[in-house]
Every structure is written in structure tokens, then in C-alpha cells.
Coordinates of C-alpha atoms in Angstrom, one line a residue:
X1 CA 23.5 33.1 -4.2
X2 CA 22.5 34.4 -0.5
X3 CA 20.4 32.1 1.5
X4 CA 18.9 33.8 4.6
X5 CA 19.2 32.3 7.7
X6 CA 15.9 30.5 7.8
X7 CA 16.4 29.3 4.2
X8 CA 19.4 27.5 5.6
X9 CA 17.6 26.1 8.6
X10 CA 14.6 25.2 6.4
X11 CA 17.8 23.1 3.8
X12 CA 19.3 21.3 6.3
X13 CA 16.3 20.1 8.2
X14 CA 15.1 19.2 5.2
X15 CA 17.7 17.2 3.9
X16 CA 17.8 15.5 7.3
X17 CA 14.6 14.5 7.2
X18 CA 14.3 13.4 4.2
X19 CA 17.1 10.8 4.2
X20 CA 16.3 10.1 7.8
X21 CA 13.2 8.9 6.3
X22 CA 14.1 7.4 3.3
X23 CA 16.5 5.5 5.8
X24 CA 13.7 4.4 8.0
X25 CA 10.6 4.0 5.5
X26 CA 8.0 1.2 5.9
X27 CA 7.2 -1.1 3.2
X28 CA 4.2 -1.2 1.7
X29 CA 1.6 -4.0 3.0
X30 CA 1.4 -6.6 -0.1
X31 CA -2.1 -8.1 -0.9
X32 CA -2.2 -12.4 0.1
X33 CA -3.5 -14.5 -2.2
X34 CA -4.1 -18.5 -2.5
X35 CA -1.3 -20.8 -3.2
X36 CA -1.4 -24.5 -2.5
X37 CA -2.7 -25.2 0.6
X38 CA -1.5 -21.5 2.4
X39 CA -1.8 -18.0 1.7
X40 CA 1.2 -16.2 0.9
X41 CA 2.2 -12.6 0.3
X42 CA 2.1 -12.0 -3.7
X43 CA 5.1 -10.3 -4.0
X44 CA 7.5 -11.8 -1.1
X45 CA 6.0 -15.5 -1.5
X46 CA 6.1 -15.8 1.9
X47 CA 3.6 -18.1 3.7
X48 CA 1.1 -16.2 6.2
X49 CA 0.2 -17.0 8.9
X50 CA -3.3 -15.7 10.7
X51 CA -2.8 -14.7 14.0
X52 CA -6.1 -12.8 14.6
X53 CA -9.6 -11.9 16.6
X54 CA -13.3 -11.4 15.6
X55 CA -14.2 -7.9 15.4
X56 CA -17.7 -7.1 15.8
X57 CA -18.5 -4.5 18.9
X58 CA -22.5 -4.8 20.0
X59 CA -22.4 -8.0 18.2
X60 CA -23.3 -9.3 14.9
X61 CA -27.4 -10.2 15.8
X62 CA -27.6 -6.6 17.0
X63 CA -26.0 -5.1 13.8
X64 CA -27.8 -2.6 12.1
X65 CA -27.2 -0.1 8.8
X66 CA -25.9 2.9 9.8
X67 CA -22.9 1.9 11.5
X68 CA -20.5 -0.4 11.5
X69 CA -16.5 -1.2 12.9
X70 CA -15.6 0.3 10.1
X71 CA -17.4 3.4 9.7
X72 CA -15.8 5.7 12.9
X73 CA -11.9 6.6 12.5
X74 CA -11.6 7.5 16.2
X75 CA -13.4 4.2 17.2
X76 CA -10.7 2.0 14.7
X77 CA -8.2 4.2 16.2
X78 CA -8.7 3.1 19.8
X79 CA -9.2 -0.4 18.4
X80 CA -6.6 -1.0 16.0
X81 CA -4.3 1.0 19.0
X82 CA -5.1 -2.2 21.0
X83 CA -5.1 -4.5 17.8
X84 CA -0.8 -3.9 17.9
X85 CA -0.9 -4.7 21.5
X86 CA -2.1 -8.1 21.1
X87 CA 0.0 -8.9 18.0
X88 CA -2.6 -9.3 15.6
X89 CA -2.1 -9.3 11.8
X90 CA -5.8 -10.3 10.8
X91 CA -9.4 -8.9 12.0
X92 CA -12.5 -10.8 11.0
X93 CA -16.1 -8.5 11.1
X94 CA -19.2 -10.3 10.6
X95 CA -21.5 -7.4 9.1
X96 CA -21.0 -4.1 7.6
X97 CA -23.0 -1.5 5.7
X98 CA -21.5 -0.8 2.3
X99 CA -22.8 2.5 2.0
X100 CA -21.1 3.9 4.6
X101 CA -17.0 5.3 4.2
X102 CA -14.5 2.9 5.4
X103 CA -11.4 4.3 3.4
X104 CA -9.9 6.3 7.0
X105 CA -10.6 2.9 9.1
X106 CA -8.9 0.8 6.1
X107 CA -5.9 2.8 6.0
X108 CA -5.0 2.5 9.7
X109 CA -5.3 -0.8 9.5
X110 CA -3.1 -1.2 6.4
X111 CA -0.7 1.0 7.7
X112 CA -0.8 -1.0 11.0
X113 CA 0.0 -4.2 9.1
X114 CA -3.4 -5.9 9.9
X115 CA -5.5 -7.5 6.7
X116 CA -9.3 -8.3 7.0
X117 CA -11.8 -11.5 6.7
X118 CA -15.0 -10.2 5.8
X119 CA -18.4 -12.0 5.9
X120 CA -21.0 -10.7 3.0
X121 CA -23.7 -11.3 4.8
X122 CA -25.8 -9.2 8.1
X123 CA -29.1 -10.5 10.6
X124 CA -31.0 -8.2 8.9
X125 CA -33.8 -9.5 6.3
X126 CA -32.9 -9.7 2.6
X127 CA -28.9 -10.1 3.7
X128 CA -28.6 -13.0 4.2
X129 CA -29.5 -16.8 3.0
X130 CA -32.7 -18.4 5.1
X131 CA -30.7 -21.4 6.1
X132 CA -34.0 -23.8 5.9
X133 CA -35.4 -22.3 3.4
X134 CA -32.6 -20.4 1.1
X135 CA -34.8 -20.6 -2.3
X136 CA -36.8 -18.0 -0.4
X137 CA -34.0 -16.3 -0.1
X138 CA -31.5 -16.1 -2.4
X139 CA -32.9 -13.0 -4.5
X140 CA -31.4 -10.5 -6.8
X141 CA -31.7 -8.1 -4.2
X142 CA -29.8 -10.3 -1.6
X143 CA -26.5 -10.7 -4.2
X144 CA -26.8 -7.2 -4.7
X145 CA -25.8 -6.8 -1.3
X146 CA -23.5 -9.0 -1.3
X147 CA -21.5 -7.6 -4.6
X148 CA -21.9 -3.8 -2.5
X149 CA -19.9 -5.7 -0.2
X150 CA -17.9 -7.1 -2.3
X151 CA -17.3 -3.4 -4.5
X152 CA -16.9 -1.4 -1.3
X153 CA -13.9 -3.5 0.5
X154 CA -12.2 -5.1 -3.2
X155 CA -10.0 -1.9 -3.6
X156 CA -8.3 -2.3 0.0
X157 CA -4.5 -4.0 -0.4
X158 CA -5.6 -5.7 3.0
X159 CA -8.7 -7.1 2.5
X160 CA -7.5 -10.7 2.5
X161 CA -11.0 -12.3 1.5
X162 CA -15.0 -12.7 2.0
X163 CA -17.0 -15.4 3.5
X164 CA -19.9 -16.4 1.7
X165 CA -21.4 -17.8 4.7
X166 CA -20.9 -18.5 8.0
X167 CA -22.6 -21.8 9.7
X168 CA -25.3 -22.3 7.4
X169 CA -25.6 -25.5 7.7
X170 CA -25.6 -26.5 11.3
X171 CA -28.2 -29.0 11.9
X172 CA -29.4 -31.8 9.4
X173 CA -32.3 -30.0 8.0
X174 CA -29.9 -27.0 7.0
X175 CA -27.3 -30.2 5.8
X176 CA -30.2 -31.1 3.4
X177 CA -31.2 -27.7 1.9
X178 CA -28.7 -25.4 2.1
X179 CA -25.3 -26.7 0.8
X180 CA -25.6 -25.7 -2.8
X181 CA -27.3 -22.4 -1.9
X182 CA -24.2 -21.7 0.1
X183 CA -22.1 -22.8 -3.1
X184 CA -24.2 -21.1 -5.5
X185 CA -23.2 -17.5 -3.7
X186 CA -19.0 -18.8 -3.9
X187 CA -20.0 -18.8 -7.2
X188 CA -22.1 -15.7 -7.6
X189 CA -19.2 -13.7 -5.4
X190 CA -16.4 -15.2 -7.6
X191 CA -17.6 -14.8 -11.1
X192 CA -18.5 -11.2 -10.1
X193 CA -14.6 -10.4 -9.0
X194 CA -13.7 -12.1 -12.2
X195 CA -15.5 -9.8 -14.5
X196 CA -15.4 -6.8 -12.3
X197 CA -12.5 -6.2 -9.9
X198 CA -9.3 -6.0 -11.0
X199 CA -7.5 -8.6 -8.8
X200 CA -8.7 -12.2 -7.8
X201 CA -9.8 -11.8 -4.1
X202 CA -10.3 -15.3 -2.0
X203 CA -13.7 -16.3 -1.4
X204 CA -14.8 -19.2 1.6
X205 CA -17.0 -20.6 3.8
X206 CA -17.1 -20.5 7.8
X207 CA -18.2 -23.7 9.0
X208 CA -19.6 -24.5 12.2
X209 CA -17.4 -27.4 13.2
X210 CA -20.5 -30.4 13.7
X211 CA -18.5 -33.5 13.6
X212 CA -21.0 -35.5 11.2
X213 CA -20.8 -32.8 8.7
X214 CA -16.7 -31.8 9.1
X215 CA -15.4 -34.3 6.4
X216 CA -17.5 -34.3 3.8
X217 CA -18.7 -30.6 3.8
X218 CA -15.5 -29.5 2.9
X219 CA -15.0 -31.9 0.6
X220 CA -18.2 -30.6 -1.1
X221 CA -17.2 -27.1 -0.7
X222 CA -13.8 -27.4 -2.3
X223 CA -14.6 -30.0 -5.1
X224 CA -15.5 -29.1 -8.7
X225 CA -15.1 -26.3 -11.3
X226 CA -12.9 -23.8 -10.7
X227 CA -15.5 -20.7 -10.8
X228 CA -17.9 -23.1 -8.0
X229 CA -15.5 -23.9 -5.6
X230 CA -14.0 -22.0 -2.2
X231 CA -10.5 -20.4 -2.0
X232 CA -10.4 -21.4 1.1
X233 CA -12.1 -22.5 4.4
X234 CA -12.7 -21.6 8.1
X235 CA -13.5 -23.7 11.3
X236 CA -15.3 -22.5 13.8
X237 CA -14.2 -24.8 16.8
X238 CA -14.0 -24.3 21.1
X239 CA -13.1 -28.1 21.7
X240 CA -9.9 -26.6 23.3
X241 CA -11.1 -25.5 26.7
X242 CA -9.0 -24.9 29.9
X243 CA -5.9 -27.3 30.7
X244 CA -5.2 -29.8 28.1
X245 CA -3.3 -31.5 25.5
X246 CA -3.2 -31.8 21.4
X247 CA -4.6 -35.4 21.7
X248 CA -7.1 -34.8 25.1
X249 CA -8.3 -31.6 23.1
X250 CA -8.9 -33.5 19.9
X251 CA -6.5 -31.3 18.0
X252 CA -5.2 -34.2 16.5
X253 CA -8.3 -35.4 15.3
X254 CA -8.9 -32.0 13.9
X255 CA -5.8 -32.3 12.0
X256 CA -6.1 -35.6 10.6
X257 CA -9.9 -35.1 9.8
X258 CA -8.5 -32.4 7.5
X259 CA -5.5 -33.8 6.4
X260 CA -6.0 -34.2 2.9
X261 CA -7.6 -30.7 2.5
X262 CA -6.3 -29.0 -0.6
X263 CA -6.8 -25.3 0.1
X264 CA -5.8 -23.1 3.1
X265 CA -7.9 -23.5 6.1
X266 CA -7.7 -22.1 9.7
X267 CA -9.4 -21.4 12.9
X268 CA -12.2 -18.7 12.0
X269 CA -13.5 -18.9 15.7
X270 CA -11.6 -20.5 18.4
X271 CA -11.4 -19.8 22.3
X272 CA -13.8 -21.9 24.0
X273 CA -15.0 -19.9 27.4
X274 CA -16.7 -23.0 29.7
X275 CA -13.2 -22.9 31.8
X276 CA -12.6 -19.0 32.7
X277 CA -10.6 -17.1 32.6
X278 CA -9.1 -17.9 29.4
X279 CA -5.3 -18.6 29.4
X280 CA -5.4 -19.2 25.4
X281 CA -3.3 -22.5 26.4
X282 CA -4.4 -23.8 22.4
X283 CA -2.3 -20.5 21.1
X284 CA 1.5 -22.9 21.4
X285 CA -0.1 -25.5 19.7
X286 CA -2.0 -23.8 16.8
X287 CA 1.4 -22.0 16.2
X288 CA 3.4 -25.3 16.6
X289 CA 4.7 -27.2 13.2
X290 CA 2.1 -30.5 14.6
X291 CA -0.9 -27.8 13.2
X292 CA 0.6 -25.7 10.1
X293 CA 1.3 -28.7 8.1
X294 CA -2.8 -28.2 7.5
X295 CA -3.6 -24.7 9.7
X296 CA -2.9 -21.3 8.9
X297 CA -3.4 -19.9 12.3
X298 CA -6.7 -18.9 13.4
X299 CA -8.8 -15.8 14.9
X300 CA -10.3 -15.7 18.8
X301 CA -13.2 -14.8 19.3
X302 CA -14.0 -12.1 20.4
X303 CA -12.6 -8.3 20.8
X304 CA -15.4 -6.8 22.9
X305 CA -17.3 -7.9 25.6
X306 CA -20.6 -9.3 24.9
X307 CA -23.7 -11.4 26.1
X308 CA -22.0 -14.6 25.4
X309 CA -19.0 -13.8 27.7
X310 CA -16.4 -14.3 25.7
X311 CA -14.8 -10.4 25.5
X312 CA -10.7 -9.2 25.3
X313 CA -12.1 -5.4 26.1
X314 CA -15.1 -4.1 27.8
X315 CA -16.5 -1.0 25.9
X316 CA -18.3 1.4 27.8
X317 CA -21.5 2.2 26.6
X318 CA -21.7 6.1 27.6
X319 CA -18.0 7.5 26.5
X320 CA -16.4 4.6 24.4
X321 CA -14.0 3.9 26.9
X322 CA -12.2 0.6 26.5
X323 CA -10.7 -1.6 29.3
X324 CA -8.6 -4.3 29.1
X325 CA -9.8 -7.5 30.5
X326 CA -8.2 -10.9 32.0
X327 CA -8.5 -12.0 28.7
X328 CA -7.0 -9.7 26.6
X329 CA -3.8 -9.9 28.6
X330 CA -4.0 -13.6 28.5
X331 CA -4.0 -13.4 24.7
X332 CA -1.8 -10.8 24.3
X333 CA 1.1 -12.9 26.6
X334 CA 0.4 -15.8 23.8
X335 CA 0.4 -14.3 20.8
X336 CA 3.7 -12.6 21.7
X337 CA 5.4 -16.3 21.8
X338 CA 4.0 -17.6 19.4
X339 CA 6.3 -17.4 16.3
X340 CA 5.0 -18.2 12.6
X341 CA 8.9 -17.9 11.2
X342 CA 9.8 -21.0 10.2
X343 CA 6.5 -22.8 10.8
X344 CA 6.4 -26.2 8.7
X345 CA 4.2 -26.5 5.6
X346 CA 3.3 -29.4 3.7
X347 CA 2.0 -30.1 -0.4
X348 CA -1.7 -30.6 -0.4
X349 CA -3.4 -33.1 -3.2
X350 CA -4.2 -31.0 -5.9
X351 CA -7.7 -29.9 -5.5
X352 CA -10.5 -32.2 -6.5
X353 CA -11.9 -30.4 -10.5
X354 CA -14.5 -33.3 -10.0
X355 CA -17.1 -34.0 -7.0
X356 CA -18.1 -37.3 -5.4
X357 CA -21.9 -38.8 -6.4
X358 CA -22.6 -38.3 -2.8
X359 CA -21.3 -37.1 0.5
X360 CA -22.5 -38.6 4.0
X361 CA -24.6 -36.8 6.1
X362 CA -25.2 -33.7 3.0
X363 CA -27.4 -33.1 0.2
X364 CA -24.2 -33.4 -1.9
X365 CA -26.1 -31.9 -4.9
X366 CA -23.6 -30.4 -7.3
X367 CA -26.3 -28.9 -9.6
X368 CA -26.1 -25.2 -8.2
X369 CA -29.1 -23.2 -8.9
X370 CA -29.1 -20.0 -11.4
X371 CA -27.8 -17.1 -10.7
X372 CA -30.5 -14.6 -10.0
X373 CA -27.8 -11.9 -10.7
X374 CA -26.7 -12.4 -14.2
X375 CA -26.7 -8.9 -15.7
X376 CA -25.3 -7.5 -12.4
X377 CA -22.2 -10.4 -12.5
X378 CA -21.7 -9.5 -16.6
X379 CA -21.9 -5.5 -15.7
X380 CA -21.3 -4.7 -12.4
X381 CA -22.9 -2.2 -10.2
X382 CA -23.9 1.3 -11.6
X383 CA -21.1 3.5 -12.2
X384 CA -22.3 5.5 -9.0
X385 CA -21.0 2.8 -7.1
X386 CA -18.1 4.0 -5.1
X387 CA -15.0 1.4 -4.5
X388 CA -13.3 1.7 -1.4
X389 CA -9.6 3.5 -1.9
X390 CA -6.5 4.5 0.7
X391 CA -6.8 7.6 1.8
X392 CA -4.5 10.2 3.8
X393 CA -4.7 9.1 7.8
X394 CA -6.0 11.8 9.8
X395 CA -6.5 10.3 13.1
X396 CA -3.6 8.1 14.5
X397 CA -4.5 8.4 18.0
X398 CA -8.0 7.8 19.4
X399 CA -9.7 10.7 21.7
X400 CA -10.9 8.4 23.8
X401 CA -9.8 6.6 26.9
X402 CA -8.3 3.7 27.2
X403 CA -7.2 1.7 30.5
X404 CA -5.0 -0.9 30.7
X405 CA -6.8 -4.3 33.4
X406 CA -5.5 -2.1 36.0
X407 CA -7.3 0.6 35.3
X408 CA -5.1 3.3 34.6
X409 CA -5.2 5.2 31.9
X410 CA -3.1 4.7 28.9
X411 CA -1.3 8.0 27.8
X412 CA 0.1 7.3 24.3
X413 CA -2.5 5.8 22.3
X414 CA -0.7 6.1 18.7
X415 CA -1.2 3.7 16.5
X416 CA 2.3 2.1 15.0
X417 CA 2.4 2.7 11.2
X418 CA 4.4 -0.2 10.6
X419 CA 3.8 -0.1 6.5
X420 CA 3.2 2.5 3.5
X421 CA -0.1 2.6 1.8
X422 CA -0.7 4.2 -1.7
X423 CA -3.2 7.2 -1.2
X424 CA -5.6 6.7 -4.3
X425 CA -6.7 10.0 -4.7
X426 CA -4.7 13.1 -5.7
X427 CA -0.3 12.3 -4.5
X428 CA 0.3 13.8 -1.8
X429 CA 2.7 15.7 -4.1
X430 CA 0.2 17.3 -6.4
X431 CA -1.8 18.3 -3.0
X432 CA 1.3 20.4 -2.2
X433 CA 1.8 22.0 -5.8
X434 CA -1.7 23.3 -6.3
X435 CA -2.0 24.8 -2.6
X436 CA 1.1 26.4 -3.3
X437 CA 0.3 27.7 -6.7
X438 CA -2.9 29.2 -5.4
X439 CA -0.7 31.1 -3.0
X440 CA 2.5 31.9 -5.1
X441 CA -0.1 33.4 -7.5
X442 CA -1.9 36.0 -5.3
X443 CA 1.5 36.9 -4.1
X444 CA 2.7 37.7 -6.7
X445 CA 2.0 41.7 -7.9
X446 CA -0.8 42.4 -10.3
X447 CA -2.5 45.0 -12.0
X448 CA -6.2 45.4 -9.7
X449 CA -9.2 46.5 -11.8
X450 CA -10.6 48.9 -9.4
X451 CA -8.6 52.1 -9.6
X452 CA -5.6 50.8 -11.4
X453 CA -4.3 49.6 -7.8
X454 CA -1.4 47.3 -6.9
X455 CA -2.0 44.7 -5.0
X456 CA 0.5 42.2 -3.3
X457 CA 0.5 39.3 -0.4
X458 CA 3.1 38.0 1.1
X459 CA 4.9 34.5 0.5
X460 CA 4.3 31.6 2.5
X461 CA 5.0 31.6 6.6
X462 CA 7.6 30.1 7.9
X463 CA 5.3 27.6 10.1
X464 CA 3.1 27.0 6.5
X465 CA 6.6 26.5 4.6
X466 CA 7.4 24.1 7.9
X467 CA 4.3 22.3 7.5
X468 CA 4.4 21.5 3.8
X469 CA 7.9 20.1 4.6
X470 CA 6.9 17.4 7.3
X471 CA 3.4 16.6 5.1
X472 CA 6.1 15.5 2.4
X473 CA 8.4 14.1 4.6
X474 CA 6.0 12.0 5.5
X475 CA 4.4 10.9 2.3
X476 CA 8.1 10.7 0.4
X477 CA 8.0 7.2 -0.3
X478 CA 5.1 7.5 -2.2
X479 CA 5.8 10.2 -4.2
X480 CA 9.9 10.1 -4.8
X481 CA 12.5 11.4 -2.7
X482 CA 13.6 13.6 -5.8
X483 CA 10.5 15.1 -6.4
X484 CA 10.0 15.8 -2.8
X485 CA 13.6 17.7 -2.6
X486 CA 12.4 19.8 -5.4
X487 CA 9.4 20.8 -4.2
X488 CA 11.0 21.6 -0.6
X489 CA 13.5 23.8 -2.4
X490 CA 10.7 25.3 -4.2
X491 CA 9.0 26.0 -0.5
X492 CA 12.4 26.7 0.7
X493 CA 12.9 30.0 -1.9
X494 CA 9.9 30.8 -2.1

């Protein structure tokens, strides 16, 4: 058999780089779940470790539908881009719309190795619980929000889990009438994955970190039936400011207080800003084996730069420009010594199946009130509903600018696919045979209708052939390296 000349260039590029990539190709980016007293990944069993920042450009009070972090590939681009550079392997975002598509954003993370902590609730009336008042509040109409929530993110690999709430109860009037509200939603959130989604996602609490409520709210939180209690719990706490020490910070009081915790908890806001600029000094310890025998790491807050003072980036309002402040590089010099490998862990008590008659400070009341959700938690949503899926990436490097604290401009603004994601729809493989059959077909001669003419059309280009060979290239781990060879052979002689 004679091969032409670019038949034989087309073979051996191919074959070069396919094994070049089977060589080099990333893993796929596991989904966590809950065991013990850590997270760990569900196929490797190895502990995790969150080493993260809150997400949540404009701010969560100023969050409206229509928009959110998620929504605009070329923003998460120039994000995520800046994500790597810090070290991050966790985002938490307060709010999001569940209408809107997030499938492009959630694939660049999961390709970028970064899983996300996502809140259920937004500001905005009707979406979330009236802390005061949550009777008033806690509707059918609110928990179908929430389980939109819920739908749109549960078929992401990296959506680690959801908070149900986040500082609820803060005060003592919110101690007294909000607690099982809050525990009624864990509930509501859980027994809908159970009968709907198809894996067990991790469901918690964010607690504002008030020192008469730290004990015994979590112990509320994590104690009784299986269905009523958290997966796991967050911290919100900036005792650590400026210069100072595990015992003059209080970090050893936050460890002890929290000792006997069953279930994984970490810092969900930390990086107190009354001592500026930041130097992230707590990073070393949070990261040290005196915290992970009862911390799983924790997330700063916060990525952009807002009223509160407490941004990595500033994010220019007129052309989405992003610089790098003090902060960021602070972090960013932290986070890359901090190591997780080899961090000490330590057996919790097995988790309470039965609750106290009371707990100090809380109305303790362990009679949750009914769901006002039941048909949607036994059905689900409406077919309509779309799920969330992985999709094909097609913007790995942001249009817009971003500077470094310097000021200059960054050239190379590519995010690092570090892992593999499965595309849901269509394999990237069957993509390839259809476009190709379409063309093989009306190249091939035919007998026209009009006027008994012949008609014929040339096979595929060289640059289309080309093409089709890097798409696969690229996409051969999740479709076979055999099936990919044969299909380039197929493009090859075509």
C-alpha cells in the first residue's frame, strides 16, 4: 500500500502524539466525601486538606439573579488563572443563581484541580431563612430554591458540599429561634440528595464563631439521626490578627473547644484584617500537625476587593481587569509552604445518634419542624430541571488583563489543566465520527436529481484532517487510545 507523503506525516505525528499523551495524561479529579472526622478522596482514600479562599466578586449583600461567579467563562478564566497561582484547591461562593449555565466555569475548575463549598442560600427575599423570625420564612418556595441549588451543582465531580446556612444564629435572639430552622433545612437538603441525586453530597453549617455559642452549637448541629444532622462544619473566625502565636492567638483554645468534634470541620472564613497588610502568619499553623488532629485547613477570606477591606485582587469595574494586591502575594508566599502531605490526623468519638436535653446558651430543641417540601423531597424537581454536567473547555485563557502588584501585565494567562474531566454530553469521539460522516458522505459521488448530473466534493483538508487529530489527542483519555488510533487512521486515508 502507498501512503503519500502527508499521510505519512499525518501517521507519525499522530502516533507521537498520542503516546506522548497517553505518557503525560492527568488523572481525573475524584469526588471527597465524609469519613471520620476528614474528608478524603473516594477512590485514593487520601485525607484532604482545604487550602482555599471565598469567592464572591461585588459581594454577597449585592448579589443579584442574573449573574453570578459562575456564570461568565472568561471571568472564571481570569480567576481560576489566578486561583493556581495562590495554590488553592477549594473556592467557597456565597450565592448563585441556579438558572443560569455553570457547566464551562465548572469544568475549568475541575480540570484545574479546585473543588467548591457552596452556600444554598442569597440576600435576596424568599432565599434565605429570616434569622429572627425563620417560621416566616422557611416556605416551600424557599427550599425550592435551595434544591435548584442543590440540582444545578450535584452533577459536578468537584462540588465538595453545600452550606445550609451561614451565621444564622449570631446573637441570642437568633440562638433562641433559629437553631432547628437551620437543622430542619440539613435535613430538607439531605433527604432530597438521598432520594434524588445519585451520590451522597456533604451538607453543613458555617458558624459565626461567638464564643458562648461555639461548644454547644455544634454539638447540637452534629448530634441525632442520621438524615438531621451536618456532614460537617465551618468556623468562621479572625482571632488571628497580625504578629502572634498558637496560644496568644487562641488557636489552642480553638482546638481544644473542638476537640471532641466527630465530623470534619475547618476554617470557612479566616484572615482577620485590623493589622494590615496581611502577612497570613496563621497559614504555618493551620497547616501544622498542632491543628489537623481536629482542622481540615480552611478558606481566606476574600478573592476580590470589597467594602470591608479585606481583598487578594482588585477588579476593575470598567474592563475586568484584575490586579494583584499586597495580599494576594502574602497569601500566595504561604500557601506555597504550607504542606498538607503527611499532616497528622486523629480518631474522633463516633458521632453522637442521640442529642443532649439541653445545650447552654441555645434553644436546643431537637423537635425539627415539617418539611414544607414533601412532594418535592419524594419527587424531585420537574423533569425540565437541568443538572449541571462537564462540558468541553473552550476558554482556557482569559481576554482580559491581568497585572501582577507591580503592575505589569501578565502575558500567559493559561489556566493549568492539571486533571481529566468526563464530558457528559456526546464523547468527544462520536463528535468526530458524525462531522466526518456528514463529510465523507457528500464526498463521495452520487447520482444528482436535476439533469442526471454528477456531483462530487472533495475529502477532508489537510488543516481539518490536522484539527480532528489534536481535538482527539487531546480528549484520548476519555475516549480510549485505541479508538482514537482508529479514528486518526480513518482521518489519515481518508
Amino acid at each position: 500500500m502507498r501512503f503519500s507523503a502527508t499521510a505519512s506525516a499525518f501517521v507519525a505525528i499522530a502516533a507521537t502524539l498520542l503516546f506522548a499523551s497517553a505518557s503525560t495524561a492527568a488523572t481525573t479529579l475524584n469526588t471527597l466525601e465524609v469519613k471520620g472526622r476528614y474528608f478524603v478522596d473516594s477512590v485514593t482514600g487520601n485525607t484532604f486538606w482545604i487550602k482555599g479562599v471565598d469567592y464572591q466578586p461585588g459581594g454577597a449583600a449585592n448579589f443579584q439573579d442574573g449573574s453570578d461567579p459562575l456564570s461568565d467563562p472568561e471571568a472564571c478564566a481570569r480567576d481560576i488563572f489566578l486561583f493556581q497561582q495562590l495554590g488553592l484547591n477549594t473556592i467557597r461562593i456565597y450565592s448563585v443563581d441556579p438558572t443560569l449555565d455553570h457547566d464551562e466555569c465548572m469544568s475549568l475548575l475541575a480540570s484545574a484541580g479546585i473543588y467548591l463549598i457552596l452556600d444554598v442560600n442569597t440576600g435576596i427575599y424568599g432565599q434565605n431563612l429570616n434569622r429572627y423570625e425563620p417560621w416566616t420564612t422557611y416556605t416551600e418556595a424557599y427550599m425550592t430554591h435551595v434544591f435548584e441549588v442543590v440540582e444545578a451543582f450535584a452533577g459536578y465531580n468537584n462540588t465538595l458540599g453545600f452550606f445550609a446556612g451561614n451565621e444564622v444564629i449570631n446573637g441570642n435572639t437568633s440562638a433562641e429561634s433559629s437553631p432547628n430552622y437551620v437543622k430542619a433545612v440539613v435535613r430538607d437538603i439531605k433527604t432530597y440528595i438521598t432520594n434524588n441525586i445519585k451520590r451522597q453530597i456533604p451538607v453543613g453549617y458555617a458558624a459565626a464563631d461567638v464564643l458562648d455559642f461555639r461548644v454547644p452549637l455544634a454539638a447540637y448541629f452534629e448530634c441525632g439521626p442520621e438524615e438531621e444532622a451536618v456532614d460537617f462544619y465551618g468556623v468562621n473566625s479572625y482571632q488571628w490578627c497580625g504578629n502572634q502565636t498558637f496560644v496568644s492567638s487562641g488557636y489552642n483554645t480553638l482546638v481544644q473547644d473542638y476537640a471532641n468534634f466527630s465530623l470534619p470541620i475547618f476554617l470557612s472564613e479566616f484572615g482577620c484584617n485590623q493589622v494590615l497588610p496581611r502577612t497570613f502568619q496563621e497559614t504555618g499553623t493551620i497547616f501544622s500537625d498542632q491543628f489537623s488532629v481536629v482542622f481540615s485547613g480552611g478558606l481566606v477570606y476574600e478573592y476580590s476587593q470589597e467594602s470591608s477591606d479585606f481583598g487578594l485582587v482588585n477588579i476593575s469595574s470598567s474592563d475586568n481587569s484584575v490586579q494583584e494586591r499586597h495580599d494576594f502575594v502574602a497569601l500566595s508566599s504561604e500557601y506555597a509552604t504550607a504542606t498538607t502531605t503527611g499532616l497528622s490526623t486523629a480518631s474522633a468519638t463516633p458521632r453522637p445518634t442521640s442529642c443532649a436535653t439541653s445545650y447552654e446558651f441555645i434553644n436546643g430543641n431537637t423537635t425539627l419542624p415539617d418539611t414544607p417540601a414533601a412532594t418535592l423531597i419524594a419527587n424531585g424537581l420537574n423533569s425540565t430541571y437541568n443538572r449541571g454536567k462537564f462540558v468541553d473547555i473552550t476558554v482556557q485563557s482569559t481576554n482580559y488583563t491581568i497585572y501582577d502588584y507591580n503592575g505589569n501585565a501578565i502575558s500567559d494567562k493559561s489556566v493549568n489543566e492539571m486533571y481529566s474531566i468526563t464530558v457528559s454530553s456526546a464523547s468527544a469521539i462520536e463528535q468526530t465520527d458524525k462531522s466526518n460522516s456528514s463529510a465523507v458522505s457528500s464526498g463521495s459521488p452520487s447520482s444528482g436529481s436535476s439533469g442526471g448530473a454528477t456531483t462530487t466534493s472533495s475529502s477532508p483538508s489537510s488543516t481539518s484532517k490536522s484539527a480532528a487529530i489534536s481535538n482527539l489527542v487531546r480528549n484520548s483519555e476519555k475516549i480510549g487510545a485505541t479508538a482514537v488510533f482508529s479514528v486518526i487512521l480513518g482521518l489519515v486515508f481518508a
